[in-house]
Each structure stands twice: as structure tokens, then as C-alpha cells.
CSV table of C-alpha atoms in Angstrom, one decimal:
chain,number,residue,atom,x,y,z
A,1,UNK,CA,22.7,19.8,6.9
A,2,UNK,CA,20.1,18.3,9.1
A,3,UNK,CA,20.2,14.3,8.5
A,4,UNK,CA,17.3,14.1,10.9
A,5,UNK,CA,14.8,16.0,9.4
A,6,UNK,CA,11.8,14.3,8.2
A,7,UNK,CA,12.9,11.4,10.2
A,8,UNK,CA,9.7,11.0,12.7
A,9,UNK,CA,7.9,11.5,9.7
A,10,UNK,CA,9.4,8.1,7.9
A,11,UNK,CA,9.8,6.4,11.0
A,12,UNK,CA,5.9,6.9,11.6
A,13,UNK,CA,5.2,5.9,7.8
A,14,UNK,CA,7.0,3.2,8.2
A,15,UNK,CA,5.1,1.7,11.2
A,16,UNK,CA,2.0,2.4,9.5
A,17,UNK,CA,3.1,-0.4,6.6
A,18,UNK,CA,4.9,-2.6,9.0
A,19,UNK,CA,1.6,-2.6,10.8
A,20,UNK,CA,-0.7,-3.1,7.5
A,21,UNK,CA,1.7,-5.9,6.4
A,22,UNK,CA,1.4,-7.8,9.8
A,23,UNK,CA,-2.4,-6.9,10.0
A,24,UNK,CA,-3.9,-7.8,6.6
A,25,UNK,CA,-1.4,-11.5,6.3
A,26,UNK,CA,-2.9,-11.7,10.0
A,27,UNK,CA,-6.6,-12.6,7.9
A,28,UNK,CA,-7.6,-8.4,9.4
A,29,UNK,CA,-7.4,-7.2,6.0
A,30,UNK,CA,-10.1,-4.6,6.3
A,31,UNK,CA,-8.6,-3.6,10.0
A,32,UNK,CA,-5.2,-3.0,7.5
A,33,UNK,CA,-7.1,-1.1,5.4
A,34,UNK,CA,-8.6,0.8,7.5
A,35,UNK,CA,-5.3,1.7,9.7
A,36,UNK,CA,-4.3,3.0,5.3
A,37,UNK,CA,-7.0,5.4,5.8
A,38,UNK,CA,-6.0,6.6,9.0
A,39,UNK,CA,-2.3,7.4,6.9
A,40,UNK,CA,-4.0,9.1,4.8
A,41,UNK,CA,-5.9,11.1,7.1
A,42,UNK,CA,-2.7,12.2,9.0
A,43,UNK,CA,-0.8,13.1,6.0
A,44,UNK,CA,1.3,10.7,5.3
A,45,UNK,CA,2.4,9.1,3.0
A,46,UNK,CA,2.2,5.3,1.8
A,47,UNK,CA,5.6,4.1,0.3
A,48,UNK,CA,5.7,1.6,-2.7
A,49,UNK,CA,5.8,-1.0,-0.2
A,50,UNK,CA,2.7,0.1,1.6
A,51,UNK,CA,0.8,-0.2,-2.3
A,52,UNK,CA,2.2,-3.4,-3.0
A,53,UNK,CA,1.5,-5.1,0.4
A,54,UNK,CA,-2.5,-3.8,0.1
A,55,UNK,CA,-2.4,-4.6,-4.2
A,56,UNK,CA,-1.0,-8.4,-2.7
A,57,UNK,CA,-3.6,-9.0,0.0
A,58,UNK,CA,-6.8,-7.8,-2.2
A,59,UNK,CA,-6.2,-9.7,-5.2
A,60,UNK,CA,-5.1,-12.5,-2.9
A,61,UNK,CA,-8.4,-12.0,-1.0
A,62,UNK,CA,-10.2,-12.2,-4.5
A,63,UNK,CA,-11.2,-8.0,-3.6
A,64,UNK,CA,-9.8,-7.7,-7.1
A,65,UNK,CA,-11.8,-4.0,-7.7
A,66,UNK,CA,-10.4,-2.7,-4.4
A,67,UNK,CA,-6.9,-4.0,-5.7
A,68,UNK,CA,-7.3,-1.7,-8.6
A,69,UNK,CA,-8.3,1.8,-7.1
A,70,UNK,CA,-5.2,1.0,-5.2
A,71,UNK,CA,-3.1,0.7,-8.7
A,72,UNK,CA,-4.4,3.3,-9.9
A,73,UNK,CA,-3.5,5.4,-6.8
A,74,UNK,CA,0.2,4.4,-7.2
A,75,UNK,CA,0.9,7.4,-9.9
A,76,UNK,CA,-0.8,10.0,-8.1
A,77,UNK,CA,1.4,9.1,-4.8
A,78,UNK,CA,4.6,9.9,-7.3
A,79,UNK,CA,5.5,6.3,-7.8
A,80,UNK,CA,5.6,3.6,-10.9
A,81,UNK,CA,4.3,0.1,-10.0
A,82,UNK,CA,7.0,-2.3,-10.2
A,83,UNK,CA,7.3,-6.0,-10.6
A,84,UNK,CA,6.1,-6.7,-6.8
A,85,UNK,CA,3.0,-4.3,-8.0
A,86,UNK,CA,2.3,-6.4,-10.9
A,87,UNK,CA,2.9,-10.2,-9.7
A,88,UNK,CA,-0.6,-10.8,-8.4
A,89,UNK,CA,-2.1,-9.9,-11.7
A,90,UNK,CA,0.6,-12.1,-13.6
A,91,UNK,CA,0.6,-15.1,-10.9
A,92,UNK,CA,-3.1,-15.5,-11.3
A,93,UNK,CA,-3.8,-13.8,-14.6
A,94,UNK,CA,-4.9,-10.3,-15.5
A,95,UNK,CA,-8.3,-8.9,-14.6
A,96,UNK,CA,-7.1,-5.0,-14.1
């Protein structure tokens, strides 16, 4: 069995929301965003993490509409939102 496979694929995924965590807490939040499009665009795939850092940042940045095509995008990615996902709506009261 290969242990490697897929590797460069994760390790590349994994940049991508080290890079969008830095970027949008950095005040570039639409440069973060943007580099999430360019993920998309080369086929790969945001991790929970990824969601939850952009879901944070919107609703922190009062982009509360953006924050929810990106929680609704959660499901179709395979995942479930989870407590991080939630916190911004329950911190500062639900608007989704």
C-alpha cells in the first residue's frame, strides 16, 4: 500500500487554508477569498477547516450573506458543520 498517494494533493490543500487563514485575519479577506476560488478552480478540495476559517472571517467582517453560501456549501463538499462552523452565529446571534 502506497502511504503517499494523494499526499501532494493534501499538502497543496493544506497550504491553500494555511494561506486563507493568514490572509483574511491579515484584514485581505477578499485576497483570501479569492485565493478559495483559485482551490476551487484547480480541484481541490476545501477541508472543514478551510469552511470554518472563511464562515469566521465573513460574519466577523459583518459579510453575513457571503458567510451563508459558504454554510450552505459545507454539505455538498461531504462535510457537517460543527461547533467551530456554528460559533459565529451563536457568539453574536443568529441571522442564517
Amino acid at each position: 500500500m502506497d502511504d503517499t498517494k494523494g499526499w501532494p494533493r493534501k499538502h497543496e490543500e493544506l497550504t491553500y487554508t494555511t494561506l486563507i487563514s493568514v490572509l483574511s485575519q491579515s484584514g485581505l479577506l477578499e485576497v483570501a477569498i479569492a485565493l478559495y476560488h483559485n482551490m476551487l478552480r484547480k480541484g481541490l478540495l476545501p477541508t472543514m477547516v478551510t469552511f470554518n476559517i472563511l464562515i469566521t472571517e465573513l460574519y466577523g467582517a459583518k459579510k453575513v450573506d457571503r458567510a451563508c453560501r459558504i454554510f450552505r456549501l459545507i454539505e455538498a463538499h461531504g462535510y457537517k458543520p460543527n461547533s467551530i462552523t456554528y460559533n459565529p452565529w451563536i457568539m453574536l446571534g443568529w441571522e442564517y
